[in-house]
Each structure stands twice: as structure tokens, then as C-alpha cells.
Amino acid sequence: MERHVHMARFATALPILLLLTQRASGHEAWLLTPTEIEDLSSAAIPPLFRSQIWLGLAAAIAFAVTLVALRLEPFIAIAEKRFIAPFWKKYGDIGPLVLRLGLATMLLLGASGGLPRHGTSAWSVPTFLVPDMQLVNVTGADTLIVVQFAIGVLLVAGLFTRACGIALVALSLVGPVIFGPVFWSYSPHFAAPGLILIALGAGRFSCDAVFNLDSADRLVAPYRQILWRMSHILIGAGFIYLGLAFKLMQPTLLIAILEHGDMPTFGVPMPIIALVMTGVEILCGALLIAGRLVRPVALAILGAITFLAIVLGETPLFHANLYGALFCIVLAGRCIPIAHGVTRFQSARAV
């Protein structure tokens, strides 16, 4: 299994290296107009992000914080067992349910134009998975709208859930074909929820469970742990790429959305806040790829995107795919039961 994990890490790291030279899209494109993005992309980068000394110091601090956190991992794992245990046994029921409903909401609203980017009227332009991938003058747009709508309905019903997971992975790969390299910044964060659905199934309140339709569970069982780890690796790789390609290489975009949202700075210069956010995103992504401190990292990301959603006045539905996937990680942790609640790793460190 470890061999498969190493191969998956390499497979997710390679696109990051290739795509850093691409002008990509991201969360900033949902809250800024295309004109603003064009102007800010050509604007001067803050001196803090051009200084090798300050960037090196920031990297050293991040490395030190990581080492301390890893040293505390056994103690954190004990706390996880104490506070997560009452919910952990329900991860296979509650987690997929939350993930299904979050994904379904995004797909249905996107297909109907109800989740637009900034500057676009609601219900006017259907989108593909995310707000800025607008299905205008796109070949096969009607088919993509129908496919998204159909998957959304099936996910709400919890019907053929694993097939929907496979379809979601396929859509994450179709996106770059239709919209170009710009879509690779989104692909990992939709492929990962798809893998989680394949690994866990539908969960509670699903047609699959009620009518015993999930005959694929036995086929998936030998690969469940691999799928689970691959989902972590993809989510982590996605955050590292977003942190490097946008927040580090184009910090003016991040600073602009923070200023638009009147984020309280408490006297701290905005470039420093942007650099801290960049470091946190990259660090969290690296820990997820490594499979270390996955629950605290998932909680930290959930807290961060929730805080930003409140401060920036955006809808949490922009990140419903990540809310569902990270919620599953918080419940289940690094590894999931193989059968009857027995895990592959029994030590507190691996919980």
C-alpha cells in the first residue's frame, strides 16, 4: 500500500511543478471581476513577497512550527481520541451524508446559474463546478448542465453514490480539457470528494442503504484505505498549488479581496497577513500529503474558510465540496476501519 501512496504523491506533485508557470484561476476569481484580476495581476508585488530574506525567515518559522507540532502529535492524538471518539464510529454514516448534500448543492446551483462569480447576476449563467467556469459559448454546454443536474439529484437521493463519485472524478479531469490548464487549480478538490464517495459510499438517509443497492462495497473494500489516502493527498496538493500559484506568486489578488471585505487587521500590515495565510495554506497542504496531523489540519482549514466566508461576506456554498470532504477527515482521521471498526493502525499516533 505504501508503494501506491508514494506513486500517488509523485503523480500529484508533478502537475504542481508544471502548472506554476500558468496563469490560473482560484478563489480570487469568484470575488473579483475579470477586469480587476487583469489589473491586479500586472500590479507591483509588495516588497515583502520579493524579499528573499523575509521569505526565508518566514519559511524557517513555518518549519520550526511544523517540527513542534509533529513532536506534539502523540499528545494531540490522545486528545483526538477523547473528543472525537463519540462521533468517530458514525463517520461512515454522517460524513458521506454531509459530503453528498454539499456536492449536490454546488452542482444543482451551478447547473442553474445560482452560484455566480462576483459581477454576474444570479440565475443568468450556468457554471461548471465552480463560479468562474461559466458555460458560455462552450461546446457541449447543455450536456454538461444536464450531467451536473443529474449527479446532483442522485447525490441528494443517495442513489448510485459510488457511480456519482466516479463521475465527479471524471468531471474534474474533463474540466482542463474544456477550459484549459486554468481548471487544474480546481480539479484536486473535486476529484478528492469523488474518491471519498467511492471509498465510503452513501452513508445515512440514502436510497443505496434503504434498498441495499450498494453491491460494490465488497469490491471497493480492498482499496478503501488507498482511496482514502489519495483523497488526502489530492486535497493537500490542491492547497499547496493554490498557495504557491496565487497567494505567493500573485499576492495582490489576495490582498484585494481582503481589502474589499474590510477584513480587520488589528494594525498588522496587509502583506504580512497575506504571507501568513500563504504559509498556513502551504503547510496544511504538506501535512495532508504526508498524512500527519490530518484532523487538526482539517479543523484549521474549516475554521479558516469559514472565517473568510464571514469576513468577506461570501456564501459558504463556494466551498461546500471542501466542507464535506474535510468533515469526513475530521471524523475518520488518517485511516478508516477495514472492517467492523478495526483499524489498520491501532496506536494513538495513527488515529
mmCIF file of C-alpha atoms in Angstrom, residues 28-340:
data_model
loop_
_atom_site.group_PDB
_atom_site.id
_atom_site.type_symbol
_atom_site.label_atom_id
_atom_site.label_comp_id
_atom_site.label_asym_id
_atom_site.label_seq_id
_atom_site.Cartn_x
_atom_site.Cartn_y
_atom_site.Cartn_z
ATOM 1 C CA GLU A 28 -9.914 35.169 -6.007
ATOM 2 C CA ALA A 29 -11.700 34.827 -9.360
ATOM 3 C CA TRP A 30 -15.001 34.296 -7.575
ATOM 4 C CA LEU A 31 -14.804 37.591 -5.679
ATOM 5 C CA LEU A 32 -13.114 39.825 -8.240
ATOM 6 C CA THR A 33 -14.227 40.808 -11.727
ATOM 7 C CA PRO A 34 -12.106 39.763 -14.728
ATOM 8 C CA THR A 35 -11.050 43.389 -15.195
ATOM 9 C CA GLU A 36 -9.891 43.656 -11.579
ATOM 10 C CA ILE A 37 -7.950 40.398 -11.879
ATOM 11 C CA GLU A 38 -6.228 41.609 -15.057
ATOM 12 C CA ASP A 39 -5.229 44.901 -13.469
ATOM 13 C CA LEU A 40 -4.066 43.345 -10.200
ATOM 14 C CA SER A 41 -2.085 40.627 -11.975
ATOM 15 C CA SER A 42 0.065 43.283 -13.617
ATOM 16 C CA ALA A 43 0.348 45.424 -10.468
ATOM 17 C CA ALA A 44 3.573 45.593 -8.469
ATOM 18 C CA ILE A 45 4.034 42.791 -5.925
ATOM 19 C CA PRO A 46 4.517 44.011 -2.312
ATOM 20 C CA PRO A 47 8.199 44.221 -1.325
ATOM 21 C CA LEU A 48 7.652 41.616 1.400
ATOM 22 C CA PHE A 49 6.932 38.988 -1.255
ATOM 23 C CA ARG A 50 10.048 39.967 -3.224
ATOM 24 C CA SER A 51 12.443 39.835 -0.304
ATOM 25 C CA GLN A 52 14.449 36.620 -0.125
ATOM 26 C CA ILE A 53 15.410 37.440 3.445
ATOM 27 C CA TRP A 54 11.859 37.815 4.731
ATOM 28 C CA LEU A 55 10.576 34.877 2.734
ATOM 29 C CA GLY A 56 13.440 32.747 4.024
ATOM 30 C CA LEU A 57 12.706 33.819 7.598
ATOM 31 C CA ALA A 58 9.030 33.012 7.129
ATOM 32 C CA ALA A 59 9.934 29.571 5.779
ATOM 33 C CA ALA A 60 12.226 28.942 8.762
ATOM 34 C CA ILE A 61 9.472 29.908 11.209
ATOM 35 C CA ALA A 62 6.998 27.643 9.414
ATOM 36 C CA PHE A 63 9.498 24.782 9.540
ATOM 37 C CA ALA A 64 10.053 25.294 13.266
ATOM 38 C CA VAL A 65 6.318 25.409 13.966
ATOM 39 C CA THR A 66 5.883 22.206 11.978
ATOM 40 C CA LEU A 67 8.576 20.400 13.948
ATOM 41 C CA VAL A 68 6.974 21.433 17.239
ATOM 42 C CA ALA A 69 3.548 20.318 16.060
ATOM 43 C CA LEU A 70 4.898 16.953 14.937
ATOM 44 C CA ARG A 71 6.601 16.463 18.302
ATOM 45 C CA LEU A 72 3.245 17.093 19.965
ATOM 46 C CA GLU A 73 1.418 14.729 17.605
ATOM 47 C CA PRO A 74 1.149 11.803 20.091
ATOM 48 C CA PHE A 75 -0.423 14.091 22.700
ATOM 49 C CA ILE A 76 -2.751 15.616 20.118
ATOM 50 C CA ALA A 77 -3.782 12.112 19.077
ATOM 51 C CA ILE A 78 -4.781 11.315 22.668
ATOM 52 C CA ALA A 79 -6.959 14.420 22.741
ATOM 53 C CA GLU A 80 -8.467 13.408 19.397
ATOM 54 C CA LYS A 81 -9.424 10.011 20.772
ATOM 55 C CA ARG A 82 -11.103 11.627 23.744
ATOM 56 C CA PHE A 83 -13.129 14.254 21.911
ATOM 57 C CA ILE A 84 -13.696 12.629 18.517
ATOM 58 C CA ALA A 85 -14.442 9.096 19.769
ATOM 59 C CA PRO A 86 -18.175 9.729 20.408
ATOM 60 C CA PHE A 87 -18.589 10.681 16.750
ATOM 61 C CA TRP A 88 -15.895 8.565 15.108
ATOM 62 C CA LYS A 89 -17.986 5.389 14.855
ATOM 63 C CA LYS A 90 -20.581 7.338 12.880
ATOM 64 C CA TYR A 91 -18.113 8.647 10.318
ATOM 65 C CA GLY A 92 -19.374 6.237 7.666
ATOM 66 C CA ASP A 93 -22.949 7.423 8.171
ATOM 67 C CA ILE A 94 -22.682 11.147 8.831
ATOM 68 C CA GLY A 95 -19.605 12.049 6.778
ATOM 69 C CA PRO A 96 -20.832 10.865 3.377
ATOM 70 C CA LEU A 97 -24.260 12.397 4.044
ATOM 71 C CA VAL A 98 -22.756 15.856 4.619
ATOM 72 C CA LEU A 99 -20.475 15.420 1.609
ATOM 73 C CA ARG A 100 -23.318 14.293 -0.647
ATOM 74 C CA LEU A 101 -25.530 17.233 0.250
ATOM 75 C CA GLY A 102 -22.716 19.755 -0.088
ATOM 76 C CA LEU A 103 -21.692 18.498 -3.506
ATOM 77 C CA ALA A 104 -25.299 18.220 -4.652
ATOM 78 C CA THR A 105 -25.983 21.822 -3.668
ATOM 79 C CA MET A 106 -22.968 23.072 -5.630
ATOM 80 C CA LEU A 107 -23.818 21.004 -8.698
ATOM 81 C CA LEU A 108 -27.505 21.942 -8.775
ATOM 82 C CA LEU A 109 -26.865 25.638 -8.201
ATOM 83 C CA GLY A 110 -24.021 25.666 -10.718
ATOM 84 C CA ALA A 111 -26.130 23.962 -13.385
ATOM 85 C CA SER A 112 -28.896 26.522 -12.871
ATOM 86 C CA GLY A 113 -26.632 29.578 -12.575
ATOM 87 C CA GLY A 114 -27.413 30.061 -8.899
ATOM 88 C CA LEU A 115 -23.780 30.189 -7.745
ATOM 89 C CA PRO A 116 -22.247 33.001 -9.835
ATOM 90 C CA ARG A 117 -18.937 34.801 -9.548
ATOM 91 C CA HIS A 118 -18.748 38.425 -8.491
ATOM 92 C CA GLY A 119 -20.273 40.755 -11.063
ATOM 93 C CA THR A 120 -22.575 38.120 -12.604
ATOM 94 C CA SER A 121 -26.296 38.105 -11.864
ATOM 95 C CA ALA A 122 -27.671 35.011 -10.164
ATOM 96 C CA TRP A 123 -29.509 32.501 -12.364
ATOM 97 C CA SER A 124 -28.199 34.117 -15.540
ATOM 98 C CA VAL A 125 -25.165 31.990 -16.479
ATOM 99 C CA PRO A 126 -24.772 28.248 -15.696
ATOM 100 C CA THR A 127 -21.335 27.254 -14.465
ATOM 101 C CA PHE A 128 -19.226 24.115 -14.385
ATOM 102 C CA LEU A 129 -18.476 23.023 -10.784
ATOM 103 C CA VAL A 130 -17.158 26.435 -9.708
ATOM 104 C CA PRO A 131 -18.451 30.012 -10.109
ATOM 105 C CA ASP A 132 -15.904 31.326 -12.620
ATOM 106 C CA MET A 133 -16.086 28.406 -15.077
ATOM 107 C CA GLN A 134 -19.020 29.832 -16.995
ATOM 108 C CA LEU A 135 -20.723 27.702 -19.613
ATOM 109 C CA VAL A 136 -20.981 30.465 -22.183
ATOM 110 C CA ASN A 137 -20.070 29.594 -25.764
ATOM 111 C CA VAL A 138 -18.742 26.254 -24.529
ATOM 112 C CA THR A 139 -19.195 23.273 -26.834
ATOM 113 C CA GLY A 140 -21.474 20.730 -25.184
ATOM 114 C CA ALA A 141 -22.637 23.172 -22.501
ATOM 115 C CA ASP A 142 -26.168 21.741 -22.477
ATOM 116 C CA THR A 143 -24.801 18.247 -21.873
ATOM 117 C CA LEU A 144 -22.613 19.446 -19.015
ATOM 118 C CA ILE A 145 -25.583 21.200 -17.417
ATOM 119 C CA VAL A 146 -27.688 18.043 -17.607
ATOM 120 C CA VAL A 147 -24.871 15.866 -16.255
ATOM 121 C CA GLN A 148 -24.295 18.176 -13.288
ATOM 122 C CA PHE A 149 -28.000 18.340 -12.552
ATOM 123 C CA ALA A 150 -28.393 14.562 -12.784
ATOM 124 C CA ILE A 151 -25.433 13.898 -10.465
ATOM 125 C CA GLY A 152 -26.785 16.468 -8.003
ATOM 126 C CA VAL A 153 -30.202 14.799 -7.879
ATOM 127 C CA LEU A 154 -28.658 11.333 -7.428
ATOM 128 C CA LEU A 155 -26.448 12.613 -4.613
ATOM 129 C CA VAL A 156 -29.416 14.130 -2.778
ATOM 130 C CA ALA A 157 -31.197 10.784 -3.024
ATOM 131 C CA GLY A 158 -28.043 8.830 -2.221
ATOM 132 C CA LEU A 159 -28.657 6.689 -5.268
ATOM 133 C CA PHE A 160 -25.758 5.031 -7.125
ATOM 134 C CA THR A 161 -23.448 7.120 -4.942
ATOM 135 C CA ARG A 162 -20.197 5.400 -5.866
ATOM 136 C CA ALA A 163 -21.011 5.834 -9.560
ATOM 137 C CA CYS A 164 -21.553 9.533 -8.828
ATOM 138 C CA GLY A 165 -18.120 9.604 -7.192
ATOM 139 C CA ILE A 166 -16.563 8.124 -10.317
ATOM 140 C CA ALA A 167 -18.443 10.679 -12.429
ATOM 141 C CA LEU A 168 -17.159 13.502 -10.235
ATOM 142 C CA VAL A 169 -13.570 12.341 -10.695
ATOM 143 C CA ALA A 170 -14.203 12.206 -14.444
ATOM 144 C CA LEU A 171 -15.627 15.760 -14.447
ATOM 145 C CA SER A 172 -12.550 17.013 -12.583
ATOM 146 C CA LEU A 173 -10.470 15.677 -15.478
ATOM 147 C CA VAL A 174 -12.847 16.926 -18.169
ATOM 148 C CA GLY A 175 -12.589 20.496 -16.827
ATOM 149 C CA PRO A 176 -8.997 21.094 -18.022
ATOM 150 C CA VAL A 177 -9.896 19.710 -21.444
ATOM 151 C CA ILE A 178 -12.733 22.223 -21.804
ATOM 152 C CA PHE A 179 -11.327 25.274 -20.023
ATOM 153 C CA GLY A 180 -7.605 24.628 -20.335
ATOM 154 C CA PRO A 181 -4.869 24.495 -17.648
ATOM 155 C CA VAL A 182 -6.721 27.124 -15.625
ATOM 156 C CA PHE A 183 -9.035 24.378 -14.345
ATOM 157 C CA TRP A 184 -6.268 22.297 -12.765
ATOM 158 C CA SER A 185 -6.431 24.532 -9.710
ATOM 159 C CA TYR A 186 -9.917 23.114 -9.054
ATOM 160 C CA SER A 187 -9.553 19.512 -10.150
ATOM 161 C CA PRO A 188 -7.973 18.092 -6.958
ATOM 162 C CA HIS A 189 -10.704 19.489 -4.726
ATOM 163 C CA PHE A 190 -13.415 17.782 -6.751
ATOM 164 C CA ALA A 191 -11.574 14.563 -7.510
ATOM 165 C CA ALA A 192 -10.902 14.072 -3.770
ATOM 166 C CA PRO A 193 -14.591 14.191 -2.737
ATOM 167 C CA GLY A 194 -15.280 11.780 -5.581
ATOM 168 C CA LEU A 195 -12.710 9.345 -4.184
ATOM 169 C CA ILE A 196 -14.235 9.686 -0.715
ATOM 170 C CA LEU A 197 -17.665 8.795 -2.088
ATOM 171 C CA ILE A 198 -16.170 5.777 -3.856
ATOM 172 C CA ALA A 199 -14.431 4.698 -0.647
ATOM 173 C CA LEU A 200 -17.279 5.257 1.826
ATOM 174 C CA GLY A 201 -20.481 5.023 -0.171
ATOM 175 C CA ALA A 202 -23.659 6.970 0.528
ATOM 176 C CA GLY A 203 -23.961 6.995 4.315
ATOM 177 C CA ARG A 204 -27.266 7.580 6.083
ATOM 178 C CA PHE A 205 -30.611 8.549 4.596
ATOM 179 C CA SER A 206 -29.763 7.148 1.183
ATOM 180 C CA CYS A 207 -31.564 5.010 -1.339
ATOM 181 C CA ASP A 208 -28.470 2.850 -1.603
ATOM 182 C CA ALA A 209 -28.797 1.917 2.079
ATOM 183 C CA VAL A 210 -32.573 1.616 2.185
ATOM 184 C CA PHE A 211 -32.825 -0.645 -0.850
ATOM 185 C CA ASN A 212 -29.453 -2.364 -0.359
ATOM 186 C CA LEU A 213 -28.276 -1.203 -3.785
ATOM 187 C CA ASP A 214 -24.590 -0.787 -2.975
ATOM 188 C CA SER A 215 -23.311 -4.114 -4.207
ATOM 189 C CA ALA A 216 -19.894 -2.591 -4.992
ATOM 190 C CA ASP A 217 -18.886 -2.274 -1.330
ATOM 191 C CA ARG A 218 -17.065 -5.623 -1.308
ATOM 192 C CA LEU A 219 -15.235 -4.719 -4.496
ATOM 193 C CA VAL A 220 -14.104 -1.406 -3.014
ATOM 194 C CA ALA A 221 -13.134 -2.776 0.414
ATOM 195 C CA PRO A 222 -9.555 -3.863 -0.509
ATOM 196 C CA TYR A 223 -8.829 -0.407 -1.935
ATOM 197 C CA ARG A 224 -10.709 1.695 0.613
ATOM 198 C CA GLN A 225 -7.637 2.792 2.547
ATOM 199 C CA ILE A 226 -5.744 3.672 -0.635
ATOM 200 C CA LEU A 227 -8.664 5.762 -1.909
ATOM 201 C CA TRP A 228 -8.888 7.464 1.476
ATOM 202 C CA ARG A 229 -5.205 8.421 1.490
ATOM 203 C CA MET A 230 -5.328 9.534 -2.127
ATOM 204 C CA SER A 231 -8.155 11.924 -1.241
ATOM 205 C CA HIS A 232 -5.945 13.494 1.462
ATOM 206 C CA ILE A 233 -3.044 13.786 -0.976
ATOM 207 C CA LEU A 234 -5.197 15.456 -3.609
ATOM 208 C CA ILE A 235 -6.682 17.954 -1.160
ATOM 209 C CA GLY A 236 -3.222 18.755 0.161
ATOM 210 C CA ALA A 237 -1.760 19.111 -3.332
ATOM 211 C CA GLY A 238 -4.600 21.443 -4.265
ATOM 212 C CA PHE A 239 -3.865 23.720 -1.313
ATOM 213 C CA ILE A 240 -0.136 23.769 -1.995
ATOM 214 C CA TYR A 241 -0.746 24.708 -5.613
ATOM 215 C CA LEU A 242 -3.224 27.459 -4.691
ATOM 216 C CA GLY A 243 -0.861 28.798 -2.063
ATOM 217 C CA LEU A 244 2.101 28.897 -4.451
ATOM 218 C CA ALA A 245 0.389 29.941 -7.684
ATOM 219 C CA PHE A 246 -1.856 32.637 -6.218
ATOM 220 C CA LYS A 247 -1.026 33.762 -2.728
ATOM 221 C CA LEU A 248 2.749 33.616 -3.184
ATOM 222 C CA MET A 249 3.087 34.471 -6.876
ATOM 223 C CA GLN A 250 0.094 36.856 -7.105
ATOM 224 C CA PRO A 251 -0.404 38.273 -3.582
ATOM 225 C CA THR A 252 -2.087 41.391 -4.951
ATOM 226 C CA LEU A 253 -5.198 39.287 -5.684
ATOM 227 C CA LEU A 254 -5.441 38.018 -2.118
ATOM 228 C CA ILE A 255 -4.820 41.458 -0.645
ATOM 229 C CA ALA A 256 -7.524 42.903 -2.896
ATOM 230 C CA ILE A 257 -10.255 40.504 -1.737
ATOM 231 C CA LEU A 258 -9.254 41.041 1.895
ATOM 232 C CA GLU A 259 -9.485 44.809 1.424
ATOM 233 C CA HIS A 260 -12.825 44.511 -0.389
ATOM 234 C CA GLY A 261 -14.169 42.564 2.560
ATOM 235 C CA ASP A 262 -12.856 45.118 5.082
ATOM 236 C CA MET A 263 -11.086 42.359 6.968
ATOM 237 C CA PRO A 264 -9.974 43.568 10.404
ATOM 238 C CA THR A 265 -6.174 43.788 10.521
ATOM 239 C CA PHE A 266 -5.670 44.986 14.104
ATOM 240 C CA GLY A 267 -2.866 47.196 12.853
ATOM 241 C CA VAL A 268 -0.985 44.401 11.073
ATOM 242 C CA PRO A 269 0.047 45.358 7.513
ATOM 243 C CA MET A 270 -1.982 43.525 4.899
ATOM 244 C CA PRO A 271 1.062 41.971 3.142
ATOM 245 C CA ILE A 272 2.061 40.277 6.417
ATOM 246 C CA ILE A 273 -1.449 38.866 6.822
ATOM 247 C CA ALA A 274 -1.327 37.632 3.230
ATOM 248 C CA LEU A 275 2.055 35.993 3.807
ATOM 249 C CA VAL A 276 0.807 34.239 6.960
ATOM 250 C CA MET A 277 -2.234 32.946 5.080
ATOM 251 C CA THR A 278 0.054 31.733 2.314
ATOM 252 C CA GLY A 279 2.254 29.856 4.746
ATOM 253 C CA VAL A 280 -0.685 28.280 6.558
ATOM 254 C CA GLU A 281 -2.224 27.058 3.297
ATOM 255 C CA ILE A 282 1.026 25.522 2.039
ATOM 256 C CA LEU A 283 1.834 24.000 5.424
ATOM 257 C CA CYS A 284 -1.626 22.450 5.783
ATOM 258 C CA GLY A 285 -1.383 21.012 2.300
ATOM 259 C CA ALA A 286 2.030 19.483 3.006
ATOM 260 C CA LEU A 287 0.813 17.851 6.237
ATOM 261 C CA LEU A 288 -2.201 16.354 4.475
ATOM 262 C CA ILE A 289 0.031 14.886 1.795
ATOM 263 C CA ALA A 290 2.313 13.461 4.478
ATOM 264 C CA GLY A 291 -0.662 12.073 6.391
ATOM 265 C CA ARG A 292 0.319 13.841 9.614
ATOM 266 C CA LEU A 293 -1.972 15.744 11.982
ATOM 267 C CA VAL A 294 -4.788 15.338 9.489
ATOM 268 C CA ARG A 295 -7.603 16.060 11.947
ATOM 269 C CA PRO A 296 -6.107 19.300 13.346
ATOM 270 C CA VAL A 297 -5.239 20.381 9.815
ATOM 271 C CA ALA A 298 -8.771 19.689 8.563
ATOM 272 C CA LEU A 299 -10.214 21.626 11.507
ATOM 273 C CA ALA A 300 -7.820 24.519 10.841
ATOM 274 C CA ILE A 301 -8.828 24.711 7.189
ATOM 275 C CA LEU A 302 -12.521 24.509 8.047
ATOM 276 C CA GLY A 303 -12.082 27.332 10.536
ATOM 277 C CA ALA A 304 -10.115 29.442 8.073
ATOM 278 C CA ILE A 305 -12.547 29.164 5.161
ATOM 279 C CA THR A 306 -15.495 29.767 7.500
ATOM 280 C CA PHE A 307 -13.832 32.872 8.949
ATOM 281 C CA LEU A 308 -13.070 34.209 5.477
ATOM 282 C CA ALA A 309 -16.604 33.479 4.280
ATOM 283 C CA ILE A 310 -17.988 35.532 7.168
ATOM 284 C CA VAL A 311 -15.480 38.374 6.846
ATOM 285 C CA LEU A 312 -15.714 38.618 3.053
ATOM 286 C CA GLY A 313 -19.483 38.220 3.017
ATOM 287 C CA GLU A 314 -19.382 35.299 0.591
ATOM 288 C CA THR A 315 -21.610 32.254 0.590
ATOM 289 C CA PRO A 316 -20.193 29.119 2.269
ATOM 290 C CA LEU A 317 -21.572 27.189 -0.704
ATOM 291 C CA PHE A 318 -18.479 28.256 -2.664
ATOM 292 C CA HIS A 319 -16.586 25.684 -0.590
ATOM 293 C CA ALA A 320 -19.291 23.106 0.026
ATOM 294 C CA ASN A 321 -17.146 20.423 -1.628
ATOM 295 C CA LEU A 322 -14.314 21.090 0.825
ATOM 296 C CA TYR A 323 -16.618 21.388 3.817
ATOM 297 C CA GLY A 324 -17.913 17.884 3.132
ATOM 298 C CA ALA A 325 -14.521 16.321 2.410
ATOM 299 C CA LEU A 326 -12.800 17.921 5.408
ATOM 300 C CA PHE A 327 -15.701 16.997 7.688
ATOM 301 C CA CYS A 328 -15.182 13.358 6.698
ATOM 302 C CA ILE A 329 -11.475 13.696 7.517
ATOM 303 C CA VAL A 330 -12.226 15.232 10.918
ATOM 304 C CA LEU A 331 -14.466 12.289 11.763
ATOM 305 C CA ALA A 332 -12.346 9.450 10.399
ATOM 306 C CA GLY A 333 -8.787 10.749 10.729
ATOM 307 C CA ARG A 334 -5.774 9.355 8.897
ATOM 308 C CA CYS A 335 -7.057 5.832 8.356
ATOM 309 C CA ILE A 336 -10.527 4.330 8.181
ATOM 310 C CA PRO A 337 -11.712 0.988 9.516
ATOM 311 C CA ILE A 338 -11.090 -2.016 7.322
ATOM 312 C CA ALA A 339 -13.998 -3.929 8.777
ATOM 313 C CA HIS A 340 -16.173 -3.878 11.887
#
